[in-house]
CSV table of C-alpha atoms and ligand atoms in Angstrom, one decimal:
chain,number,residue,atom,x,y,z
A,18,MET,CA,-3.1,-11.7,-16.4
A,19,LYS,CA,-1.6,-8.5,-14.7
A,20,VAL,CA,-3.8,-6.8,-11.8
A,21,CYS,CA,-3.3,-3.7,-9.7
A,22,VAL,CA,-4.4,-3.9,-6.5
A,23,LEU,CA,-4.9,-0.5,-4.7
A,24,GLY,CA,-4.6,-1.1,-0.8
A,25,ALA,CA,-2.5,-3.2,1.7
A,26,GLY,CA,-4.9,-3.7,4.2
A,27,VAL,CA,-6.4,-6.9,4.9
A,28,LEU,CA,-8.6,-6.9,2.3
A,29,GLY,CA,-6.1,-6.1,-0.2
A,30,VAL,CA,-3.5,-8.6,0.9
A,31,THR,CA,-5.8,-11.0,0.7
A,32,SER,CA,-6.8,-10.4,-2.7
A,33,ALA,CA,-3.2,-10.2,-3.7
A,34,TYR,CA,-2.5,-13.8,-2.3
A,35,MET,CA,-5.9,-15.5,-4.0
A,36,LEU,CA,-4.8,-13.8,-7.5
A,37,ALA,CA,-0.8,-14.7,-7.2
A,38,LYS,CA,-1.8,-18.3,-5.9
A,39,ARG,CA,-3.5,-18.9,-9.3
A,40,GLY,CA,-0.8,-17.5,-11.2
A,41,HIS,CA,-1.9,-13.5,-12.0
A,42,ASP,CA,1.2,-11.5,-11.9
A,43,VAL,CA,0.1,-8.9,-8.8
A,44,THR,CA,1.1,-5.5,-7.9
A,45,VAL,CA,0.0,-4.0,-4.8
A,46,ILE,CA,0.0,-0.2,-4.2
A,47,GLU,CA,0.0,1.1,-1.1
A,48,ARG,CA,0.2,5.0,0.8
A,49,GLN,CA,1.7,3.7,3.9
A,50,SER,CA,5.6,2.4,4.5
A,51,GLU,CA,4.1,-1.3,5.0
A,52,ALA,CA,0.7,-3.5,5.1
A,53,ALA,CA,-1.8,-3.1,7.6
A,54,ARG,CA,-0.9,0.3,9.1
A,55,GLU,CA,-4.7,1.9,8.9
A,56,CYS,CA,-8.0,0.0,9.8
A,57,SER,CA,-6.2,-3.4,9.7
A,58,PHE,CA,-3.7,-2.5,12.2
A,59,ALA,CA,-5.3,-2.8,16.0
A,60,ASN,CA,-9.1,-4.2,15.6
A,61,GLY,CA,-11.0,-6.3,17.6
A,62,GLY,CA,-9.2,-9.5,16.7
A,63,GLN,CA,-12.4,-11.6,16.4
A,64,LEU,CA,-13.3,-14.0,13.1
A,65,SER,CA,-16.8,-13.5,14.2
A,66,TYR,CA,-18.4,-15.7,11.2
A,67,SER,CA,-21.5,-15.9,13.1
A,68,HIS,CA,-21.9,-12.3,13.4
A,69,ALA,CA,-24.8,-11.8,10.9
A,70,GLU,CA,-27.1,-9.1,12.4
A,71,PRO,CA,-26.0,-5.7,10.7
A,72,TRP,CA,-25.6,-2.3,13.0
A,73,ALA,CA,-28.8,-1.1,10.9
A,74,ASN,CA,-31.9,-3.3,12.7
A,75,PRO,CA,-35.2,-2.9,14.2
A,76,HIS,CA,-33.8,-3.2,17.8
A,77,VAL,CA,-31.1,-0.5,17.3
A,78,PHE,CA,-33.5,1.7,15.9
A,79,PRO,CA,-35.7,2.8,18.8
A,80,LYS,CA,-32.0,3.5,21.0
A,81,LEU,CA,-30.6,5.9,17.9
A,82,TRP,CA,-32.3,9.0,19.5
A,83,LYS,CA,-31.0,8.5,23.0
A,84,TRP,CA,-27.9,7.5,21.8
A,85,MET,CA,-27.5,11.0,19.7
A,86,ARG,CA,-27.2,12.7,22.7
A,87,GLN,CA,-25.1,10.4,24.9
A,88,GLU,CA,-21.2,11.0,24.1
A,89,ASP,CA,-20.4,7.5,25.4
A,90,ALA,CA,-23.3,5.3,23.5
A,91,PRO,CA,-22.1,2.7,21.6
A,92,LEU,CA,-23.0,4.1,18.0
A,93,VAL,CA,-23.4,7.9,17.6
A,94,LEU,CA,-25.1,8.9,14.7
A,95,LYS,CA,-25.0,12.7,14.1
A,96,PHE,CA,-26.9,14.9,11.9
A,97,SER,CA,-24.0,16.4,9.5
A,98,LEU,CA,-24.1,19.0,6.5
A,99,ASP,CA,-21.7,16.4,4.8
A,100,PRO,CA,-23.9,15.4,2.0
A,101,HIS,CA,-22.3,12.0,1.7
A,102,MET,CA,-22.6,11.5,5.7
A,103,MET,CA,-26.6,12.9,5.3
A,104,ARG,CA,-27.4,10.1,2.1
A,105,TRP,CA,-25.5,7.6,4.3
A,106,GLY,CA,-27.4,8.1,7.2
A,107,THR,CA,-30.7,8.1,5.4
A,108,LEU,CA,-29.9,4.7,4.0
A,109,PHE,CA,-28.8,3.5,7.5
A,110,LEU,CA,-32.4,4.5,8.9
A,111,MET,CA,-34.3,3.0,6.0
A,112,ASN,CA,-32.3,-0.3,6.4
A,113,CYS,CA,-33.3,-0.7,9.7
A,114,LEU,CA,-36.8,-1.9,8.7
A,115,PRO,CA,-37.1,-5.6,9.8
A,116,ALA,CA,-37.2,-7.4,6.0
A,117,ARG,CA,-34.3,-5.4,5.3
A,118,ALA,CA,-32.3,-6.2,8.3
A,119,ALA,CA,-33.4,-10.0,7.7
A,120,ARG,CA,-31.9,-9.8,4.2
A,121,HIS,CA,-28.7,-8.2,5.1
A,122,ALA,CA,-28.0,-10.6,8.0
A,123,GLU,CA,-28.6,-13.7,5.2
A,124,ALA,CA,-26.0,-11.7,3.1
A,125,HIS,CA,-23.4,-11.3,6.1
A,126,LEU,CA,-23.9,-15.1,7.4
A,127,ARG,CA,-23.5,-16.5,3.7
A,128,LEU,CA,-20.6,-14.6,3.3
A,129,GLY,CA,-19.2,-15.3,6.8
A,130,LEU,CA,-19.8,-19.3,6.7
A,131,TYR,CA,-18.1,-19.3,3.3
A,132,SER,CA,-15.0,-17.0,4.9
A,133,LYS,CA,-14.7,-19.5,7.6
A,134,ARG,CA,-14.2,-22.2,5.2
A,135,VAL,CA,-11.7,-20.4,3.2
A,136,MET,CA,-9.7,-19.0,6.1
A,137,GLU,CA,-9.1,-22.4,7.6
A,138,GLN,CA,-7.7,-23.2,4.4
A,139,MET,CA,-5.5,-20.4,4.3
A,140,ILE,CA,-4.2,-20.8,7.5
A,141,GLU,CA,-3.1,-24.6,6.7
A,142,GLU,CA,-1.8,-24.0,3.3
A,143,THR,CA,0.2,-20.7,4.4
A,144,GLY,CA,1.4,-22.1,8.1
A,145,ILE,CA,1.0,-18.4,9.3
A,146,GLU,CA,0.9,-18.0,13.0
A,147,PHE,CA,-1.1,-14.9,14.2
A,148,GLY,CA,-2.4,-15.7,17.9
A,149,TYR,CA,-5.1,-17.6,16.3
A,150,ILE,CA,-7.4,-18.8,19.0
A,151,ASN,CA,-10.5,-21.2,17.9
A,152,LYS,CA,-12.6,-21.6,20.6
A,153,GLY,CA,-15.5,-19.7,19.5
A,154,ILE,CA,-17.1,-16.3,20.6
A,155,LEU,CA,-18.7,-15.8,24.1
A,156,HIS,CA,-21.6,-13.3,24.2
A,157,VAL,CA,-22.1,-12.0,27.7
A,158,PHE,CA,-25.4,-10.3,28.6
A,159,ALA,CA,-26.2,-8.4,31.6
A,160,ASP,CA,-29.5,-7.0,30.6
A,161,GLN,CA,-32.6,-9.6,30.4
A,162,LYS,CA,-33.9,-7.7,27.3
A,163,GLU,CA,-30.9,-7.8,25.3
A,164,PHE,CA,-30.2,-11.6,26.1
A,165,ASP,CA,-33.7,-12.5,24.7
A,166,HIS,CA,-33.0,-10.3,21.7
A,167,ALA,CA,-30.0,-12.3,21.4
A,168,ARG,CA,-31.8,-15.6,21.7
A,169,HIS,CA,-34.3,-14.5,19.2
A,170,GLN,CA,-31.6,-13.7,16.8
A,171,ALA,CA,-29.8,-16.9,17.4
A,172,GLU,CA,-33.3,-18.6,16.4
A,173,PHE,CA,-33.1,-16.8,13.3
A,174,GLN,CA,-29.4,-17.7,12.4
A,175,ALA,CA,-29.8,-21.6,13.4
A,176,LYS,CA,-32.5,-21.8,10.8
A,177,LEU,CA,-29.9,-20.4,8.1
A,178,GLY,CA,-27.5,-23.3,9.4
A,179,CYS,CA,-25.4,-21.3,12.4
A,180,ASP,CA,-26.0,-23.0,15.5
A,181,GLU,CA,-25.2,-21.2,18.7
A,182,SER,CA,-25.5,-22.4,22.4
A,183,ILE,CA,-27.6,-20.3,24.9
A,184,LEU,CA,-25.9,-20.6,28.4
A,185,THR,CA,-26.8,-20.0,32.2
A,186,LYS,CA,-24.5,-17.8,34.2
A,187,ASP,CA,-22.9,-20.8,35.6
A,188,GLU,CA,-21.9,-21.8,32.0
A,189,VAL,CA,-20.7,-18.8,31.4
A,190,LEU,CA,-18.1,-18.6,33.9
A,191,ALA,CA,-17.2,-22.2,33.2
A,192,LEU,CA,-16.3,-21.3,29.8
A,193,GLU,CA,-14.4,-18.3,30.8
A,194,PRO,CA,-13.1,-18.1,34.6
A,195,ALA,CA,-12.0,-14.3,34.3
A,196,LEU,CA,-15.6,-13.3,34.2
A,197,ALA,CA,-16.0,-14.6,37.9
A,198,HIS,CA,-15.0,-11.1,39.0
A,199,ALA,CA,-17.1,-9.0,37.0
A,200,ASN,CA,-19.5,-6.4,38.7
A,201,ASP,CA,-21.9,-6.5,35.9
A,202,PRO,CA,-25.0,-9.1,37.1
A,203,ILE,CA,-24.7,-11.2,34.1
A,204,VAL,CA,-27.9,-13.1,33.3
A,205,GLY,CA,-26.6,-15.5,30.6
A,206,GLY,CA,-24.9,-16.0,27.5
A,207,LEU,CA,-24.4,-17.6,24.0
A,208,HIS,CA,-21.3,-19.4,22.6
A,209,ALA,CA,-20.8,-19.0,19.0
A,210,GLY,CA,-18.6,-22.1,18.6
A,211,ILE,CA,-17.8,-21.7,15.0
A,212,ASP,CA,-16.0,-18.0,15.9
A,213,ALA,CA,-12.1,-17.4,16.4
A,214,SER,CA,-9.8,-14.4,17.2
A,215,GLY,CA,-6.2,-13.7,16.2
A,216,ASP,CA,-4.1,-10.4,15.4
A,217,ILE,CA,-4.9,-8.9,12.0
A,218,HIS,CA,-2.1,-6.8,11.8
A,219,VAL,CA,0.0,-9.9,12.3
A,220,PHE,CA,-1.7,-12.0,9.9
A,221,THR,CA,-1.6,-9.2,7.2
A,222,GLN,CA,2.0,-8.5,7.2
A,223,LYS,CA,2.9,-12.2,7.6
A,224,LEU,CA,0.4,-13.0,4.3
A,225,ALA,CA,2.3,-9.9,2.3
A,226,ALA,CA,6.0,-11.4,3.3
A,227,LEU,CA,4.5,-14.7,2.0
A,228,CYS,CA,3.2,-13.1,-1.2
A,229,ALA,CA,6.3,-11.6,-2.2
A,230,GLU,CA,8.6,-14.1,-1.4
A,231,THR,CA,6.7,-17.4,-2.8
A,232,TYR,CA,4.6,-15.6,-5.1
A,233,GLY,CA,6.9,-12.9,-6.5
A,234,VAL,CA,3.7,-10.1,-5.7
A,235,LYS,CA,5.5,-6.6,-5.8
A,236,PHE,CA,4.3,-4.2,-3.4
A,237,LEU,CA,5.0,-0.8,-4.0
A,238,TYR,CA,4.7,1.2,-0.7
A,239,ASN,CA,5.1,4.8,-0.2
A,240,ARG,CA,2.7,5.5,-3.1
A,241,THR,CA,-0.2,7.7,-2.5
A,242,VAL,CA,-2.7,6.8,-5.5
A,243,LYS,CA,-3.8,10.5,-6.5
A,244,THR,CA,-6.1,9.5,-9.7
A,245,LEU,CA,-7.2,6.7,-11.4
A,246,HIS,CA,-7.4,7.4,-15.1
A,247,LYS,CA,-9.9,5.9,-17.6
A,248,ALA,CA,-10.0,5.2,-21.3
A,249,GLY,CA,-13.2,4.6,-22.5
A,250,ASN,CA,-15.0,2.1,-20.1
A,251,SER,CA,-11.7,1.1,-18.7
A,252,ILE,CA,-9.2,2.0,-16.1
A,253,SER,CA,-6.0,2.9,-18.1
A,254,HIS,CA,-3.3,4.1,-15.4
A,255,VAL,CA,-3.2,4.9,-11.9
A,256,GLU,CA,-1.4,8.6,-11.2
A,257,THR,CA,0.2,8.6,-7.5
A,258,GLU,CA,1.9,11.5,-6.1
A,259,GLU,CA,5.2,9.9,-6.9
A,260,GLY,CA,4.5,9.1,-10.7
A,261,TYR,CA,2.4,6.6,-13.0
A,262,GLU,CA,1.9,3.1,-12.8
A,263,SER,CA,0.7,1.4,-15.8
A,264,GLY,CA,0.8,-1.6,-18.0
A,265,PHE,CA,-2.2,-3.6,-15.7
A,266,ASP,CA,-5.1,-5.7,-17.2
A,267,SER,CA,-7.2,-5.4,-14.0
A,268,TYR,CA,-7.6,-3.1,-10.9
A,269,VAL,CA,-9.0,-4.1,-7.4
A,270,MET,CA,-10.3,-1.3,-5.1
A,271,ALA,CA,-9.2,-1.9,-1.6
A,272,MET,CA,-8.6,1.3,0.1
A,273,GLY,CA,-11.1,0.8,2.6
A,274,SER,CA,-13.0,3.9,3.6
A,275,TYR,CA,-10.8,6.0,1.0
A,276,SER,CA,-12.0,3.9,-1.8
A,277,ALA,CA,-15.5,5.7,-1.8
A,278,VAL,CA,-13.4,9.3,-2.4
A,279,HIS,CA,-11.8,7.3,-5.6
A,280,LEU,CA,-14.9,5.8,-7.2
A,281,ARG,CA,-16.9,8.9,-7.1
A,282,ALA,CA,-13.8,10.8,-9.1
A,283,LEU,CA,-14.6,7.7,-11.8
A,284,GLY,CA,-18.6,8.3,-11.6
A,285,LEU,CA,-19.2,5.7,-9.2
A,286,TYR,CA,-21.0,7.0,-6.2
A,287,VAL,CA,-21.5,4.3,-3.5
A,288,PRO,CA,-22.4,4.8,0.4
A,289,ILE,CA,-19.4,3.7,2.1
A,290,TYR,CA,-18.6,6.2,4.6
A,291,PRO,CA,-16.2,6.2,7.4
A,292,MET,CA,-17.4,4.8,10.6
A,293,LYS,CA,-14.7,5.3,13.5
A,294,GLY,CA,-13.9,2.9,16.0
A,295,TYR,CA,-11.5,3.1,18.9
A,296,SER,CA,-9.6,0.1,20.5
A,297,ILE,CA,-7.2,-0.2,23.5
A,298,THR,CA,-4.2,-2.8,24.3
A,299,PHE,CA,-2.9,-3.8,27.7
A,300,ASP,CA,-1.2,-6.7,28.9
A,301,ALA,CA,-2.9,-10.0,29.7
A,302,ASN,CA,-3.2,-11.7,33.2
A,303,ASP,CA,-4.7,-14.6,35.0
A,304,GLU,CA,-7.9,-12.3,35.4
A,305,THR,CA,-8.3,-11.4,32.0
A,306,PRO,CA,-10.1,-13.6,28.8
A,307,ILE,CA,-8.6,-16.3,27.0
A,308,ILE,CA,-11.9,-16.8,25.0
A,309,SER,CA,-12.8,-14.2,22.7
A,310,VAL,CA,-15.8,-12.1,24.6
A,311,SER,CA,-18.6,-9.6,23.2
A,312,ASP,CA,-20.1,-7.3,25.7
A,313,ALA,CA,-23.3,-7.3,23.6
A,314,ALA,CA,-24.7,-4.2,25.3
A,315,ARG,CA,-21.9,-1.9,25.2
A,316,LYS,CA,-20.8,-3.3,22.0
A,317,ILE,CA,-17.4,-3.7,22.8
A,318,VAL,CA,-15.1,-7.3,22.0
A,319,TYR,CA,-12.3,-8.8,23.9
A,320,SER,CA,-9.6,-10.8,22.1
A,321,ARG,CA,-6.6,-12.4,23.7
A,322,LEU,CA,-3.9,-11.8,21.0
A,323,GLY,CA,-0.6,-13.6,22.7
A,324,ASP,CA,0.3,-11.6,25.9
A,325,LYS,CA,-2.0,-9.0,25.2
A,326,ILE,CA,-5.4,-8.3,25.3
A,327,ARG,CA,-7.1,-6.0,22.8
A,328,VAL,CA,-10.5,-4.5,23.3
A,329,ALA,CA,-12.3,-2.6,20.9
A,330,GLY,CA,-15.9,-1.2,19.9
A,331,THR,CA,-18.0,2.1,19.4
A,332,ALA,CA,-18.9,3.9,16.4
A,333,GLU,CA,-18.8,7.5,15.5
A,334,PHE,CA,-18.8,9.8,12.7
A,335,ALA,CA,-16.2,12.2,12.4
A,336,GLY,CA,-15.4,12.4,8.6
A,337,TYR,CA,-12.1,11.2,7.8
A,338,ASN,CA,-10.7,12.3,11.1
A,339,ASP,CA,-9.2,9.3,12.8
A,340,ALA,CA,-7.7,10.9,16.0
A,341,VAL,CA,-8.1,9.6,18.9
A,342,ARG,CA,-10.7,11.2,21.2
A,343,GLU,CA,-10.5,10.7,25.0
A,344,ALA,CA,-14.4,10.8,25.7
A,345,ARG,CA,-14.5,7.4,23.4
A,346,ILE,CA,-11.9,6.0,25.0
A,347,ALA,CA,-13.6,6.1,28.0
A,348,PRO,CA,-16.6,3.9,27.7
A,349,ILE,CA,-14.2,1.3,26.5
A,350,VAL,CA,-12.1,1.6,29.8
A,351,ARG,CA,-15.6,1.7,31.8
A,352,GLY,CA,-16.5,-1.5,30.0
A,353,VAL,CA,-12.9,-3.1,30.9
A,354,ASN,CA,-13.7,-2.4,34.2
A,355,GLN,CA,-17.1,-3.8,34.7
A,356,LEU,CA,-16.5,-7.4,33.2
A,357,PHE,CA,-13.0,-7.6,34.3
A,358,PRO,CA,-12.1,-5.2,37.3
A,359,LYS,CA,-8.5,-7.1,37.9
A,360,ALA,CA,-7.4,-6.3,34.4
A,361,ASP,CA,-4.2,-4.2,34.6
A,362,LEU,CA,-4.2,-1.2,32.4
A,363,SER,CA,-1.6,0.3,33.5
A,364,ASN,CA,0.5,-0.4,30.3
A,365,MET,CA,-2.3,0.6,28.1
A,366,SER,CA,-2.0,1.9,24.4
A,367,LYS,CA,-4.8,3.5,22.3
A,368,TRP,CA,-5.8,3.5,19.0
A,369,ALA,CA,-8.8,4.8,16.6
A,370,CYS,CA,-9.4,4.3,12.9
A,371,LEU,CA,-12.0,4.2,10.0
A,372,ARG,CA,-14.1,1.5,9.3
A,373,PRO,CA,-15.2,1.3,5.5
A,374,SER,CA,-19.1,0.8,6.2
A,375,THR,CA,-22.1,0.4,4.2
A,376,PRO,CA,-25.0,1.5,5.2
A,377,ASP,CA,-26.7,-2.1,5.0
A,378,GLY,CA,-24.0,-3.9,6.6
A,379,PRO,CA,-22.6,-6.1,3.9
A,380,PRO,CA,-19.5,-5.2,1.5
A,381,MET,CA,-19.2,-4.4,-2.1
A,382,LEU,CA,-17.8,-7.2,-4.1
A,383,GLY,CA,-16.6,-8.0,-7.8
A,384,ALA,CA,-17.6,-6.4,-10.9
A,385,THR,CA,-18.3,-2.7,-11.2
A,386,PRO,CA,-19.6,-1.0,-14.1
A,387,ILE,CA,-16.3,0.1,-15.5
A,388,GLY,CA,-14.9,-2.9,-17.3
A,389,ASN,CA,-11.6,-3.8,-15.6
A,390,LEU,CA,-12.2,-2.5,-12.2
A,391,PHE,CA,-13.0,-4.8,-9.3
A,392,MET,CA,-14.2,-4.3,-6.0
A,393,ASN,CA,-13.3,-5.7,-2.4
A,394,THR,CA,-14.4,-3.1,0.0
A,395,GLY,CA,-17.1,-1.9,2.6
A,396,HIS,CA,-16.4,-4.7,5.3
A,397,GLY,CA,-17.5,-1.7,8.1
A,398,THR,CA,-17.4,-3.8,11.4
A,399,LEU,CA,-16.4,-7.3,9.7
A,400,GLY,CA,-13.8,-6.7,7.5
A,401,TRP,CA,-11.3,-9.6,9.1
A,402,THR,CA,-14.0,-11.8,9.7
A,403,GLN,CA,-14.6,-11.5,6.0
A,404,ALA,CA,-11.4,-11.2,4.4
A,405,ALA,CA,-10.7,-14.6,3.0
A,406,GLY,CA,-14.2,-15.6,1.5
A,407,SER,CA,-14.5,-11.8,0.3
A,408,ALA,CA,-10.8,-12.1,-1.8
A,409,ALA,CA,-11.7,-16.0,-2.6
A,410,ILE,CA,-15.0,-14.2,-4.5
A,411,LEU,CA,-13.1,-11.4,-6.1
A,412,ALA,CA,-10.8,-13.9,-7.7
A,413,ASP,CA,-13.2,-15.7,-9.0
A,414,THR,CA,-15.1,-12.7,-10.6
A,415,ILE,CA,-11.9,-11.6,-12.2
A,416,ASP,CA,-11.3,-15.2,-13.4
A,417,LYS,CA,-14.8,-15.0,-14.8
A,418,ARG,CA,-15.6,-18.4,-12.3
A,419,PRO,CA,-18.9,-18.9,-10.8
A,420,THR,CA,-18.3,-17.7,-7.3
A,421,GLU,CA,-19.0,-20.5,-5.0
A,422,ILE,CA,-21.6,-18.7,-2.9
A,423,PRO,CA,-24.6,-16.3,-4.7
A,424,LEU,CA,-23.5,-12.8,-4.4
A,425,THR,CA,-27.0,-11.5,-3.7
A,426,GLY,CA,-26.6,-8.5,-1.8
A,427,LEU,CA,-23.0,-8.6,-1.7
A,428,THR,CA,-22.3,-6.3,-4.9
A,429,ILE,CA,-21.8,-2.8,-5.8
A,430,ASP,CA,-25.1,-2.3,-7.7
A,431,ARG,CA,-27.3,-1.8,-4.5
A,432,ASN,CA,-27.4,1.9,-3.6
A,433,LEU,CA,-25.1,2.8,-6.5
A,434,ILE,CA,-25.6,6.3,-8.5
A,435,ARG,CA,-23.9,6.7,-11.8
A,436,LEU,CA,-22.6,10.4,-12.1
B,530,LIG,C1,-12.0,-0.3,16.3
B,530,LIG,C2,-12.4,-1.2,15.5
B,530,LIG,C3,-12.3,-2.9,15.7
B,530,LIG,C4,-12.4,-3.5,14.7
B,530,LIG,N1,-12.8,-5.1,15.2
B,530,LIG,C5,-13.2,-6.0,14.3
B,530,LIG,C6,-13.0,-7.3,14.3
B,530,LIG,O1,-13.2,-7.5,15.7
B,530,LIG,N2,-13.6,-8.1,13.5
B,530,LIG,C7,-13.7,-7.9,12.1
B,530,LIG,O2,-14.0,-8.9,11.3
B,530,LIG,N3,-13.6,-6.5,12.1
B,530,LIG,C8,-13.3,-5.6,12.9
B,530,LIG,N4,-13.0,-4.3,12.8
B,530,LIG,C9,-13.5,-4.0,10.8
B,530,LIG,C10,-11.8,-4.2,10.4
B,530,LIG,O3,-10.8,-4.2,11.1
B,530,LIG,C11,-11.8,-3.6,8.9
B,530,LIG,O4,-13.1,-3.6,8.2
B,530,LIG,C12,-10.9,-4.0,7.9
B,530,LIG,O5,-9.9,-4.0,8.8
B,530,LIG,C13,-10.7,-3.1,6.8
B,530,LIG,O6,-9.6,-3.5,5.9
B,530,LIG,P1,-9.4,-2.7,4.3
B,530,LIG,O7,-8.1,-3.8,3.8
B,530,LIG,O8,-10.7,-2.8,3.6
B,530,LIG,O9,-9.0,-1.5,5.2
B,530,LIG,P2,-7.3,-0.6,5.6
B,530,LIG,O10,-6.9,-1.6,6.0
B,530,LIG,O11,-7.7,0.5,5.9
B,530,LIG,O12,-7.0,-1.0,4.0
B,530,LIG,C14,-6.9,0.0,3.2
B,530,LIG,C15,-5.2,0.4,2.8
B,530,LIG,O13,-5.4,1.3,1.6
B,530,LIG,C16,-4.6,2.4,1.7
B,530,LIG,N5,-5.2,3.4,1.3
B,530,LIG,C17,-5.9,4.5,1.2
B,530,LIG,N6,-6.0,5.2,0.3
B,530,LIG,C18,-4.8,5.3,-0.4
B,530,LIG,C19,-4.4,6.1,-1.4
B,530,LIG,N7,-4.8,7.4,-1.7
B,530,LIG,N8,-3.1,5.3,-1.9
B,530,LIG,C20,-2.9,4.4,-1.7
B,530,LIG,N9,-3.1,3.5,-0.6
B,530,LIG,C21,-4.2,4.0,-0.2
B,530,LIG,C22,-4.6,2.3,3.3
B,530,LIG,O14,-3.4,2.9,3.5
B,530,LIG,C23,-4.7,1.3,3.8
B,530,LIG,O15,-3.8,0.3,4.0
B,530,LIG,C24,-12.6,-3.5,13.2
B,530,LIG,C25,-12.4,-2.2,12.9
B,530,LIG,C26,-12.2,-1.0,14.0
B,530,LIG,C27,-12.1,0.3,13.6
């Protein structure tokens, strides 16, 4: 089958890999000059398979009002005149209800555990090196209430087959000695042993190269998709700013935050909205972490990527504006100064990008109401973590094979409006 993948971020490239490996003739259309230049460029690096709790949850709900008036808050949900943002925000608030949050956490964990399995196979079969560190993720708590909440969440996840270890302060320091200098009063930690970390940009670029060299995948870079044209209930061809691409049997929507814009033009209104995040990258030294760390209260994550440290986090709504704002970099830097005060930030680079986020958390995978259009987008804060499993699900759906995990809560039909 001839398949056209739209977008060469981590979701587009892993989709291309899975499809090409199964013998499909794959073409990828991408507006940048190479793969992984947008949201899959400088993210937090965490393969946090165990991270199930969605942003929309009852624990976050009471904090939202306070965060709205706080420029450096981890999540800034704003009133907006943008109707898409208003709809997204309303759905987000509704999804903070306990039963919904529990359902979405289960869907995240189901996809996370599956993604770990598929990712490990991919690492083995491709041999790609990308600064992979398979030591788990250490969640650090300086606030007793946050720690209690995390223990409660860990008990819930244990019932779903995901075991995490609760740690004393001494055990936290034994696992990551660089935390010994922390200014925060660490009250405890949680070690998610199944998790890992690695460089999304290096991985995606190397996988794209392997796809082209080994499986003959065609990457059409510097092509900006303008319109997807329909004939009956199928996509007939793609109009780009540079010309037309046609002759495909199936299409995969993997254009990250921009997917929603193109789906709307096709009459499919899905609540995928850009949630802007920031990262900084600086040189590692003896006083920076090796194991990937999550600072639970600040919602900031740390990953060692070769000889660099990546620190990422924060969420704000700025429409499709991905400019770096110093006011949002400042809380990340403050967080580093609290947890790793001996880190050397003199050589720091800054980055911001737009996570393709759904208001309930999980992505949108698989079939759409348009016969030959398939989804692999909307992964929000977990696109790197869930890429491998999502790509396998996508390929199974296109091949009309049963997927290896149930797709409840992972498809486009939730909150879809047909225009
Ligand atoms: C600060 C930050 C930290 C993060 N940390 C983590 C983490 O630690 N772990 C984790 O699992 N996830 C993390 N994420 C989320 C993760 O990075 C994303 O979910 C993931 O990169 C999304 O990949 P994607 O392929 O869907 O989107 P993208 O990587 O944005 O790819 C979409 C592609 O489509 C292309 N495109 C868009 N429009 C067009 C068009 N009109 N024509 C042609 N091409 C087009 C774009 O150029 C882009 O290359 C983080 C995100 C951010 C912002």
